[in-house]
Amino acid sequence: MEMPDYKLARKRSKDKVEIRDFKIDKDLLELGLNKKFFLKTYGCQMNEHDSENLRGMLHLMNFSETLDMEDADFILLNTCSIRENAHNKAFGLLGRIKHLKESKKDIVVALCGCMAQEEGVVEEIKKKYKFVNFVFGTHNIDKLPKLLANSFKTSKLDIEVKSCEGDIVENIPVTRENKFKAYVNIIYGCDKFCTYCIVPYTRGKQRSRKREDIIHEVEELVKDGYQEVTLLGQNVNAYGKDLYDDYDLSNLLVDVAKTNIPRIRFITSHPWDFTDNLVEVIKHHDNIVNFVHLPVQSGSTRILKLMGRRYTKESYLELFKKLRSIPGISITTDIIVGFPGETVEDFKETLDLVNECKFDSAFTFIYSPRENTPAAKLVDNTTLEEKEERLYKLNELINKYSKESNDKMLDNVYTVLVEGTSTKEGNLFGYTETNKLVNFPGKIDLIGKIVPVKITSAKSFSLDGEIVE
Ligand code: 5AD
Ligand code: SF4
């Protein structure tokens, strides 16, 4: 049994990161014959991609997937810790599984993902959710086959959560959700330690994948007909810093662009590591999309300092303007309201910043205290009611600018990667380079292709259009 440990999770040692290859015992390959798994994923794209690897391993062991939890022999929850409501949802589902297990004793239940890296969560599972068979963390998802095989033999709770460092495991099998768009990890973990954020504790220290492994993965995706890759990391702009002296995200993007994959995205960017070189690389490569997600979190320099974000309102705006100079670029952001000590004046500065930047869209959140993070110890006098009011006001403004940005697209032609049929008969849906959802009439043989579409109507969250012949 290896329990999560916050003291270890906080450590950033200089030890070399171990890179190893996925391995599986031959005798586990038939473990899943005639068995079904149910997988529930919470949280961000990193978790979604981890679930693609979890699926890949389960399929390799010959399990088949079911979307009906009651029909499963194995239930796996890939969890998220970022805010309290993600916690509550996972515990809510565990409650339902508890009932299910009363009538179906043989089901194996496991929990992984960020919640597994939290001391408090694992303690709670040991006390209140004893029916869980095993727990494993974000650093060792490749242990799934072994842990699962053991749990079919014994009903004793098995906990295997590494807190320190984190390795890089290459060549884990993958079952991708989408046939045309693929996630590719480029960096794991985060060393920024923003004071509100639990990610540096649950995902470990910053570890870049080797450039040749990333490029090889993208080359293989091109051969398989993929049209788009999203390079993933909690802070992609730190790519390479832990591995190379003179090779960073801008160099990697140039090399990935040479694979000729039609579209390259990258998320998420921290403004601190965003270099001028990177702005130039986006500007001068057609297959690096004109889209940047640049979380600002707050428009008040005082609050940004308390958040440990390492930039001011002014320096954010300076970078923002450089990016806006790229023709056709779309910029989105994340904003937290109600950070401890945020005054009406601080909040007004956030609204001012939104008025100045006119983001194409934004994810907005009420601050959620996370156990063991520095911000959780700060005095917070703002009532929930006040925070909800601020969120409401902010969302109204964000939606106004989203609609404005969509309105500007009217009558213009954009390339759309067609992903499937939409609910309206005869219609297809897809996304522009700037990640806007477009619905338009078309034949299904266009699915998987990039086609020019003229925008005929704009709403706040989607667009309608028609194909240009
Ligand atoms: N409370 C609210 N929002 C948070 N985020 C991260 N941690 C918290 C928290 N404790 C938001 C940030 C981040 C996004 C992924 O989630 O805005 O950019
Ligand atoms: Fe969390 Fe900050 Fe790292 Fe983003 S950059 S994952 S907000 S600590």
Short mmCIF file of C-alpha atoms in Angstrom, two decimals, residues 14 21 34 74 88 118 139 163 187-188 208 249 253 267 284 294-295 320 328 370 380 386 417 441 445 447-448 454:
data_model
loop_
_atom_site.label_atom_id
_atom_site.label_comp_id
_atom_site.label_asym_id
_atom_site.label_seq_id
_atom_site.Cartn_x
_atom_site.Cartn_y
_atom_site.Cartn_z
CA LYS A 14 16.60 17.76 -8.99
CA ASP A 21 8.07 2.04 -21.72
CA ASN A 34 -16.42 -11.57 -21.57
CA PHE A 74 -15.40 -3.10 -13.59
CA ASN A 88 -18.85 16.28 -4.82
CA GLU A 118 -5.16 13.83 -2.08
CA HIS A 139 1.84 9.21 -11.86
CA SER A 163 3.34 11.43 -4.52
CA ILE A 187 4.55 18.25 -20.64
CA TYR A 188 3.25 16.75 -17.40
CA SER A 208 8.66 17.53 -20.58
CA LEU A 249 7.62 25.50 -27.12
CA LEU A 253 5.80 24.02 -32.67
CA ILE A 267 -3.30 24.39 -24.30
CA HIS A 284 4.04 32.72 -39.53
CA LEU A 294 -4.47 32.70 -22.05
CA PRO A 295 -5.86 32.52 -18.49
CA PHE A 320 -2.45 40.43 -25.10
CA GLY A 328 -7.82 36.66 -37.24
CA ARG A 370 -8.42 23.58 -1.93
CA ASP A 380 -12.11 35.44 3.06
CA GLU A 386 -21.81 38.42 -3.31
CA LEU A 417 -13.09 20.51 -39.64
CA PRO A 441 -26.15 21.44 -44.30
CA ASP A 445 -18.93 11.97 -46.75
CA ILE A 447 -16.98 14.08 -42.12
CA GLY A 448 -13.26 14.17 -41.32
CA LYS A 454 -19.68 30.86 -45.09
#
